[in-house]
């Protein structure tokens, strides 16, 4: 890895003598990327998107402001609910590195949590590693390489889910250790707190302990989203770690020439381009309507139950979302030279699918199946023939009460 012309943001956190530099006046940009726990997208008792003070990322920013009292700090929180590290890698350059951050916090351990042991092998293992490594390698390409911190957040499930979660975290840790990246294990902090309290009160159960921090589902299970006290628990874990050993987290990570996932160089080094639904490159066939923040979705039909803010949140879809009513047979087309494409869906209730053609030949299918009107970033990736070709998405497979199809953009992937 060529390092001659690079600077390392982590070096600016310390004096020549190795102490934290509290006298620097250089501006500091701190970015956070992850799922809904990083975004703070909850609306349970005690916390909501409207209360910025309760987001763990914001608490950490206040801590950093005290640690570096005269450095102007710009915070960039691009956490996005329901997304994992695959989508994180796709949007990393656009949403994180475009801000030229000095420090990046990554949290995807929750949404990357395996659902079975099989998810920790083969493709499941690779997906949990190569997209994290992609984000790290993208940082390494910057002229100013940011310091990076990874956070394993608590997932308060039953013992079997907890075991799988920890197994998934171990897969991530292999990549993090390869580059010497500091990791904050908030789950370990939660367990230590529980064990300390249980030592004082042997009648305290794990379930009673978690009730303080997490919402309960009707079936008695715990939601991954915490109350306000739970978010502060995340922040406390991060602050404790940064306080105990700042060099572990603020120093430059190791710039390795050798990949951790050696057999997946093309996937790790792949680069992405967004093609928004409003792009002039698209041609539409059928009844399509563009919704934007300035022209939001509105409906008087009480049976649709579509959340308008899902179509108009500018930080997700700054160029708007295209929607087709009664979409069976509707289609859209565009030309591309990309090696692969995917379409992150804005989902419909129930399910819809699209068959994808390149120059009239079927090359894949993409589906949008979700029980609620929200986001669904599944893709999948579709490999394309080399060279320029005409792509067409034909909407089909509408079933149950799925009556709309909508999307914000197509993502084009190019081999490095």
JSON list of N, CA and C in Angstrom, two decimals, residues 4 16 20 218 280 299:
[
{"chain": "A", "resi": 4, "resn": "UNK", "atom": "N", "xyz": [3.37, 7.16, 0.83]},
{"chain": "A", "resi": 4, "resn": "UNK", "atom": "CA", "xyz": [4.24, 8.33, 0.83]},
{"chain": "A", "resi": 4, "resn": "UNK", "atom": "C", "xyz": [3.48, 9.64, 0.93]},
{"chain": "A", "resi": 16, "resn": "UNK", "atom": "N", "xyz": [3.66, 14.83, 20.41]},
{"chain": "A", "resi": 16, "resn": "UNK", "atom": "CA", "xyz": [4.88, 14.08, 20.08]},
{"chain": "A", "resi": 16, "resn": "UNK", "atom": "C", "xyz": [5.23, 13.12, 21.20]},
{"chain": "A", "resi": 20, "resn": "UNK", "atom": "N", "xyz": [-2.66, 12.73, 24.80]},
{"chain": "A", "resi": 20, "resn": "UNK", "atom": "CA", "xyz": [-3.76, 13.34, 24.05]},
{"chain": "A", "resi": 20, "resn": "UNK", "atom": "C", "xyz": [-3.50, 14.83, 23.88]},
{"chain": "A", "resi": 218, "resn": "UNK", "atom": "N", "xyz": [-44.76, -8.31, 22.62]},
{"chain": "A", "resi": 218, "resn": "UNK", "atom": "CA", "xyz": [-45.93, -8.91, 23.26]},
{"chain": "A", "resi": 218, "resn": "UNK", "atom": "C", "xyz": [-45.70, -10.37, 23.64]},
{"chain": "A", "resi": 280, "resn": "UNK", "atom": "N", "xyz": [-32.21, 11.06, -15.75]},
{"chain": "A", "resi": 280, "resn": "UNK", "atom": "CA", "xyz": [-32.62, 11.09, -17.15]},
{"chain": "A", "resi": 280, "resn": "UNK", "atom": "C", "xyz": [-32.17, 9.84, -17.90]},
{"chain": "A", "resi": 299, "resn": "UNK", "atom": "N", "xyz": [-52.09, 10.08, 0.51]},
{"chain": "A", "resi": 299, "resn": "UNK", "atom": "CA", "xyz": [-53.19, 9.21, 0.13]},
{"chain": "A", "resi": 299, "resn": "UNK", "atom": "C", "xyz": [-54.28, 9.29, 1.18]}
]
